[in-house]
Coordinates of C-alpha atoms and ligand atoms in Angstrom, one line a residue:
M23 CA 31.3 -5.8 -22.6
K24 CA 29.9 -5.5 -19.1
K25 CA 26.3 -6.4 -18.9
R26 CA 23.8 -3.7 -18.1
R27 CA 22.0 -4.0 -14.7
Y28 CA 18.4 -3.2 -14.0
P29 CA 18.2 -2.8 -10.2
F30 CA 14.8 -3.3 -8.6
I31 CA 15.2 -0.1 -6.6
N32 CA 17.6 2.8 -6.7
L33 CA 16.3 5.4 -4.4
K34 CA 19.3 7.7 -4.8
K35 CA 18.6 7.9 -8.5
A36 CA 14.9 8.1 -8.2
N37 CA 15.1 10.9 -5.7
S38 CA 17.8 12.9 -7.5
I39 CA 15.2 15.0 -9.4
Y40 CA 13.8 16.2 -6.1
G41 CA 17.2 17.3 -4.7
D42 CA 16.3 21.0 -4.8
C43 CA 12.9 20.5 -3.2
F44 CA 14.4 18.4 -0.4
S45 CA 17.1 21.0 0.2
K46 CA 14.7 23.9 0.4
A47 CA 12.4 22.0 2.7
F48 CA 15.4 21.0 4.9
G49 CA 16.6 24.6 5.1
R50 CA 13.1 25.9 6.0
V51 CA 12.7 23.3 8.8
L52 CA 16.1 23.9 10.2
E53 CA 15.5 27.6 10.3
S54 CA 12.1 27.3 11.9
G55 CA 13.5 25.7 15.0
R56 CA 10.4 23.5 15.2
Y57 CA 11.2 19.8 14.6
V58 CA 8.2 17.9 15.9
G59 CA 4.7 19.1 15.0
G60 CA 4.1 22.8 14.1
P61 CA 2.8 24.6 11.0
E62 CA 4.8 22.4 8.5
V63 CA 3.0 19.3 9.6
K64 CA -0.4 21.1 9.6
S65 CA 0.1 22.5 6.2
F66 CA 1.1 19.1 4.8
E67 CA -1.9 17.5 6.5
D68 CA -4.2 20.1 4.9
A69 CA -2.7 19.6 1.5
F70 CA -3.0 15.8 1.8
S71 CA -6.7 16.1 2.9
E72 CA -7.3 18.2 -0.2
Y73 CA -5.5 15.8 -2.5
T74 CA -7.3 12.7 -1.1
G75 CA -10.7 14.4 -0.8
V76 CA -11.2 14.0 2.9
T77 CA -11.8 16.4 5.8
Y78 CA -9.0 15.3 8.1
T79 CA -5.5 14.0 7.8
V80 CA -3.4 13.1 10.8
G81 CA 0.4 12.5 10.2
V82 CA 1.8 9.5 12.1
G83 CA 5.0 7.7 12.4
S84 CA 4.5 4.9 9.8
G85 CA 2.0 3.0 7.7
L86 CA 1.7 0.3 10.3
D87 CA 1.0 2.9 13.0
A88 CA -1.6 4.5 10.8
L89 CA -3.5 1.2 10.8
R90 CA -2.9 0.5 14.5
L91 CA -4.1 3.9 15.6
I92 CA -7.2 3.7 13.4
L93 CA -8.2 0.4 14.8
R94 CA -7.4 1.4 18.4
A95 CA -9.4 4.6 17.9
L96 CA -12.4 2.6 16.6
V97 CA -12.2 0.4 19.7
L98 CA -12.1 3.4 22.0
M99 CA -15.1 4.9 20.1
G100 CA -17.0 1.7 20.7
K101 CA -17.4 1.0 17.0
L102 CA -15.2 -2.2 17.4
A103 CA -14.7 -4.4 20.4
E104 CA -12.1 -6.8 21.5
G105 CA -12.6 -10.1 19.8
D106 CA -14.4 -8.7 16.7
E107 CA -13.3 -10.1 13.4
V108 CA -11.7 -8.1 10.6
I109 CA -11.5 -9.7 7.2
V110 CA -8.3 -9.2 5.2
A111 CA -6.8 -10.9 2.1
A112 CA -4.2 -13.6 3.1
N113 CA -1.8 -12.3 0.4
A114 CA -1.6 -8.8 1.9
Y115 CA 1.4 -7.3 3.6
I116 CA 2.0 -8.5 7.2
A117 CA 1.6 -5.0 8.5
S118 CA -2.2 -5.0 7.7
V119 CA -2.7 -8.1 9.8
L120 CA -0.3 -7.0 12.6
A121 CA -2.4 -3.9 13.1
I122 CA -5.6 -5.9 13.5
S123 CA -4.2 -8.3 16.2
D124 CA -2.4 -5.5 17.9
A125 CA -5.7 -3.7 18.6
G126 CA -7.1 -6.9 20.2
L127 CA -9.2 -7.7 17.2
I128 CA -9.2 -11.0 15.3
P129 CA -7.8 -10.9 11.7
V130 CA -9.6 -13.3 9.4
P131 CA -7.2 -14.0 6.5
V132 CA -9.2 -15.0 3.4
E133 CA -8.6 -16.0 -0.2
P134 CA -7.9 -13.1 -2.7
D135 CA -9.3 -13.0 -6.2
I136 CA -6.7 -14.8 -8.4
M137 CA -7.0 -12.2 -11.2
T138 CA -7.0 -8.9 -9.2
M139 CA -4.9 -10.4 -6.4
N140 CA -7.0 -8.4 -4.0
L141 CA -9.7 -9.1 -1.4
S142 CA -12.8 -10.3 -3.2
V143 CA -16.6 -10.3 -2.5
R144 CA -16.4 -14.1 -2.4
G145 CA -13.6 -14.1 0.1
I146 CA -15.7 -11.8 2.4
E147 CA -19.1 -13.6 1.9
S148 CA -17.7 -17.0 2.7
N149 CA -16.1 -15.8 5.9
L150 CA -18.8 -13.6 7.4
S151 CA -19.7 -14.6 10.9
E152 CA -21.6 -13.0 13.8
K153 CA -18.4 -11.5 14.9
T154 CA -17.4 -9.9 11.6
K155 CA -17.4 -6.2 12.1
A156 CA -15.0 -4.8 9.6
I157 CA -13.2 -5.4 6.3
M158 CA -9.7 -4.2 5.4
P159 CA -9.3 -3.8 1.7
V160 CA -5.6 -3.5 1.0
H161 CA -5.1 -1.8 -2.4
L162 CA -2.3 -4.2 -3.1
Y163 CA 0.3 -3.3 -5.8
G164 CA -1.6 0.0 -6.2
R165 CA -4.8 -1.5 -7.5
M166 CA -8.1 -0.2 -6.1
C167 CA -9.7 -2.9 -4.2
M168 CA -13.4 -1.9 -4.2
D169 CA -16.5 -2.5 -6.2
K170 CA -20.2 -2.1 -6.0
E171 CA -20.8 -5.5 -4.5
M172 CA -18.2 -5.0 -1.8
L173 CA -19.7 -1.7 -0.8
K174 CA -23.1 -3.4 -0.7
I175 CA -21.9 -6.3 1.5
A176 CA -20.3 -3.8 3.9
R177 CA -23.5 -1.7 4.0
N178 CA -25.9 -4.7 4.4
N179 CA -23.8 -6.2 7.2
G180 CA -22.9 -3.0 9.0
L181 CA -19.2 -3.6 8.3
L182 CA -16.7 -0.8 8.7
I183 CA -14.2 -0.3 5.8
I184 CA -10.7 0.4 6.8
E185 CA -8.5 1.0 3.7
D186 CA -4.8 0.1 3.7
C187 CA -3.7 2.7 1.1
A188 CA 0.1 2.2 1.7
Q189 CA 0.6 1.1 -2.0
A190 CA -2.1 3.2 -3.6
I191 CA -1.6 6.9 -3.0
G192 CA -3.5 8.7 -5.8
A193 CA -5.5 5.7 -7.1
S194 CA -9.2 6.3 -7.5
Y195 CA -12.5 4.5 -7.9
V196 CA -15.8 5.6 -9.4
A197 CA -18.5 4.6 -7.0
P198 CA -22.1 3.7 -7.8
D199 CA -23.0 7.3 -7.1
S200 CA -20.8 8.2 -10.1
E201 CA -18.4 10.1 -7.9
R202 CA -14.7 9.5 -8.2
Y203 CA -13.2 8.6 -4.8
K204 CA -9.5 8.5 -4.1
A205 CA -8.0 5.7 -2.1
G206 CA -8.4 6.7 1.6
S207 CA -11.7 8.4 1.2
L208 CA -14.0 5.4 0.7
G209 CA -14.2 3.9 4.2
I210 CA -14.3 5.1 7.8
A211 CA -10.6 5.7 7.5
G212 CA -7.5 5.2 5.3
A213 CA -3.9 4.4 6.2
F214 CA -1.0 5.6 4.2
S215 CA 2.7 4.9 4.4
F216 CA 5.5 7.2 3.1
Y217 CA 8.2 4.6 3.5
P218 CA 10.9 5.5 1.0
T219 CA 10.1 2.9 -1.5
K220 CA 6.3 3.8 -1.8
N221 CA 5.1 5.7 -4.9
I222 CA 5.6 8.9 -2.8
G223 CA 8.1 8.3 0.0
C224 CA 9.9 10.5 2.5
L225 CA 13.5 10.2 3.6
G226 CA 12.7 7.9 6.6
D227 CA 9.5 6.5 8.1
G228 CA 6.2 8.3 7.9
G229 CA 2.5 7.7 7.6
A230 CA -0.9 9.3 7.6
V231 CA -4.5 8.6 8.5
T232 CA -7.3 10.1 6.4
T233 CA -10.9 10.3 7.5
N234 CA -14.1 12.3 7.4
D235 CA -14.8 11.5 11.0
R236 CA -13.8 14.3 13.4
E237 CA -13.9 12.1 16.5
L238 CA -11.7 9.4 14.9
A239 CA -9.2 12.1 13.7
D240 CA -9.0 13.6 17.2
I241 CA -8.5 10.2 18.9
V242 CA -5.9 9.1 16.4
R243 CA -4.0 12.4 17.0
A244 CA -4.2 12.0 20.7
L245 CA -3.1 8.3 20.6
G246 CA 0.0 9.3 18.6
N247 CA 0.8 11.9 21.2
Y248 CA 0.8 9.7 24.4
G249 CA -2.9 9.6 24.5
S250 CA -3.0 13.3 25.4
D251 CA -5.8 15.6 24.4
Y252 CA -4.1 18.7 25.7
R253 CA -0.7 19.1 27.3
Y254 CA 0.1 16.8 30.2
H255 CA -3.5 15.5 30.3
N256 CA -3.7 11.9 29.2
V257 CA -7.1 10.5 28.3
Y258 CA -5.8 7.3 26.6
K259 CA -2.9 5.0 27.1
G260 CA -1.2 6.2 23.9
Y261 CA 2.0 6.0 22.0
N262 CA 4.5 8.3 20.5
S263 CA 3.8 8.1 16.7
R264 CA 4.0 11.4 14.9
L265 CA 5.0 12.5 11.5
D266 CA 8.3 14.3 11.9
T267 CA 8.3 18.0 10.8
L268 CA 11.1 17.4 8.4
Q269 CA 9.4 14.4 6.8
A270 CA 6.2 16.5 6.5
A271 CA 8.1 19.2 4.7
F272 CA 9.6 16.7 2.3
L273 CA 6.3 15.1 1.6
H274 CA 4.6 18.5 1.1
A275 CA 7.3 19.2 -1.6
L276 CA 6.6 15.8 -3.2
L277 CA 2.8 15.8 -3.1
P278 CA 2.4 17.9 -6.3
F279 CA 4.4 15.2 -8.2
T280 CA 2.1 12.3 -7.2
D281 CA -0.1 12.2 -10.3
K282 CA 3.0 12.5 -12.5
V283 CA 4.8 9.7 -10.7
N284 CA 1.8 7.5 -11.0
Q285 CA 1.4 8.4 -14.7
L286 CA 5.0 7.3 -15.4
R287 CA 4.3 4.0 -13.6
R288 CA 1.2 3.5 -15.7
R289 CA 3.2 4.0 -18.9
K290 CA 5.8 1.5 -17.8
A291 CA 3.1 -1.0 -16.9
T292 CA 1.5 -0.5 -20.3
I293 CA 4.9 -1.2 -22.0
Y294 CA 5.4 -4.4 -20.0
S295 CA 1.9 -5.5 -20.8
E296 CA 2.2 -4.8 -24.5
K297 CA 5.7 -6.3 -24.9
I298 CA 5.9 -9.3 -22.6
N299 CA 4.7 -12.4 -24.4
R300 CA 5.5 -15.9 -23.0
D301 CA 3.5 -19.0 -22.5
N302 CA 4.6 -19.4 -18.9
I303 CA 3.6 -15.9 -17.8
I304 CA 0.3 -14.4 -16.8
L305 CA 0.4 -10.6 -16.9
P306 CA -1.4 -8.5 -14.3
M307 CA -4.9 -7.5 -15.3
M308 CA -5.1 -4.1 -16.9
P309 CA -7.3 -1.8 -14.8
N310 CA -10.1 0.3 -16.3
D311 CA -10.8 3.9 -15.7
E312 CA -13.4 3.1 -13.1
K313 CA -11.0 1.2 -10.9
E314 CA -7.5 2.5 -11.2
C315 CA -4.1 1.1 -10.5
V316 CA -1.0 3.2 -9.7
W317 CA 1.3 0.2 -10.1
H318 CA 3.2 0.3 -6.9
Q319 CA 4.3 -3.1 -8.2
Y320 CA 4.0 -4.8 -11.6
V321 CA 3.4 -8.4 -10.6
I322 CA 3.5 -11.2 -13.1
R323 CA 2.8 -14.8 -12.5
I324 CA 5.1 -17.6 -13.6
T325 CA 2.7 -20.5 -14.0
D326 CA 5.0 -23.5 -14.9
G327 CA 6.0 -24.0 -11.3
R328 CA 9.5 -22.7 -11.9
R329 CA 9.3 -19.2 -10.6
D330 CA 12.5 -19.3 -8.6
E331 CA 14.5 -20.7 -11.5
F332 CA 13.1 -18.0 -13.8
R333 CA 14.0 -15.4 -11.2
E334 CA 17.6 -16.6 -11.0
K335 CA 17.9 -16.6 -14.8
L336 CA 16.6 -13.0 -14.9
E337 CA 19.1 -12.0 -12.2
R338 CA 21.9 -13.5 -14.3
E339 CA 20.7 -11.3 -17.2
G340 CA 21.0 -8.3 -15.0
V341 CA 17.3 -7.9 -14.1
E342 CA 16.6 -7.7 -10.4
T343 CA 13.1 -8.8 -9.3
D344 CA 11.3 -9.2 -5.9
I345 CA 8.5 -11.2 -4.5
H346 CA 5.5 -9.5 -2.7
Y347 CA 5.1 -11.7 -0.7
P348 CA 6.7 -15.1 -0.5
I349 CA 4.8 -16.3 2.6
P350 CA 1.0 -15.6 2.9
V351 CA 0.1 -14.1 6.3
H352 CA -1.7 -17.3 7.5
L353 CA 1.5 -19.2 7.2
Q354 CA 3.7 -16.7 9.0
P355 CA 5.5 -18.1 12.1
C356 CA 4.0 -15.3 14.2
Y357 CA 0.4 -16.5 13.5
P358 CA 0.5 -20.2 14.4
E359 CA -3.2 -20.1 15.0
Y360 CA -3.8 -20.0 11.2
H361 CA -1.3 -22.7 10.1
D362 CA -4.1 -25.3 9.8
K363 CA -6.0 -22.9 7.4
H364 CA -5.9 -24.0 3.8
L365 CA -6.1 -21.0 1.4
P366 CA -5.0 -22.5 -1.9
I367 CA -5.3 -19.3 -4.0
A368 CA -3.1 -17.3 -1.6
E369 CA -0.7 -20.1 -1.4
Q370 CA -0.5 -20.6 -5.2
L371 CA 0.0 -16.9 -5.7
S372 CA 2.9 -16.8 -3.2
K373 CA 4.6 -19.4 -5.4
E374 CA 3.9 -17.8 -8.8
I375 CA 4.2 -14.1 -8.3
L376 CA 7.2 -12.1 -9.4
S377 CA 7.5 -8.3 -9.2
L378 CA 9.4 -6.6 -12.0
P379 CA 11.2 -3.3 -11.6
I380 CA 9.0 -0.3 -12.3
G381 CA 10.5 2.6 -10.3
N382 CA 11.5 6.1 -11.3
H383 CA 15.1 5.1 -11.6
L384 CA 14.3 3.3 -14.9
T385 CA 13.4 4.8 -18.2
E386 CA 10.7 3.5 -20.6
K387 CA 13.5 2.2 -22.8
D388 CA 14.8 0.2 -19.8
I389 CA 11.4 -1.3 -19.5
E390 CA 11.4 -2.3 -23.2
E391 CA 14.8 -3.9 -22.7
I392 CA 13.7 -5.8 -19.7
S393 CA 10.6 -7.1 -21.6
E394 CA 12.9 -8.2 -24.4
I395 CA 15.2 -10.0 -22.0
I396 CA 12.1 -11.8 -20.5
N397 CA 10.8 -12.8 -23.9
C398 CA 14.2 -14.1 -25.0
L399 CA 15.0 -16.0 -21.7
R400 CA 15.8 -19.6 -22.3
Ligands
PLP19 C1 4.4 -0.5 3.4 C2 3.1 -1.1 3.8 C3 2.6 -1.0 5.1 C4 3.4 -0.5 6.2 O1 3.9 0.8 6.1 P1 5.2 1.2 7.0 O2 5.3 2.6 6.8 O3 6.3 0.4 6.4 O4 4.9 0.8 8.4 C5 1.3 -1.4 5.3 N1 0.6 -2.0 4.4 C6 1.0 -2.2 3.1 C7 0.1 -2.8 2.1 C8 2.3 -1.7 2.8 O5 2.7 -1.9 1.5

């Protein structure tokens, strides 16, 4: 009998349930004759603001651009200056760090917390300097990276909070004021990616900036449009980074499914966490209601030093996995200035982590079967 395969990703299958929504959106945009900007983009931005609980959303070309434009806008506003330091976890995605250096700021990669695999208060505290002006919590794997202490450190040291929400659409956090805040509404601004593999992804590249700051929203919008505030009048040396009309229409159609999609991922994560039981595996921490996780990735740790071997064996059993990410940012070739830095937790994680498939292309039964395969692997 041919062995069943459990692909890590199958976007065609995952998107098949949205076929009608996509076709309708496509037809509408084609008919409208408006393919960049226009009312489709505006109405998606408004819906996204409402969903996220912010005043302004600006659609941009990608998640990386969302971060770049936020940081450049903060520099233009005088809230950050060239050479200022921005603290970010060393196990984050490279895009988070690229955006910081691109804006002329200094990324300071720090140790994540080994259990949450996110930026921690300790990581921030032990790296504060005169030049620290901002922190970038990346809600990695969909887990809210925020707590009372982090908010307090930011407040006491006048640090801006720039959230990288690329993996955390819809996740929320109950702040000390007892209010529930969605990812993207906690700091000065939030950056989202709608890359096709994200929890909510379009059919191409796309991103968004969320903020309650009018000036920041205006500057981000201008920067994404050649730095122009009105037609053929250029106040900044800008870029071309806009959310396509077609992608905005697709995303507007998907937005109402966000909570459902996240709920399905939560159920799958719960199944993995209940079923997987092996001495050499540490399961990801289960979140509480105060600090949610939307499980962009379900990341286990293989602690016997044989992750790659384990991964190959799983592959042979038909289970595709991935590693997010195999090289911590401070050891990437493009950042030689950090190669002397020793960040043992980030380095250990990069060698232990393994992402199991959790996407919409798999059923709960598939997840049970994968758990069983993992438990029985010899
Ligand atoms: C995907 C991702 C990005 C970049 O988004 P793009 O749309 O691919 O540019 C940034 N940060 C994190 C944490 C991501 O997962």
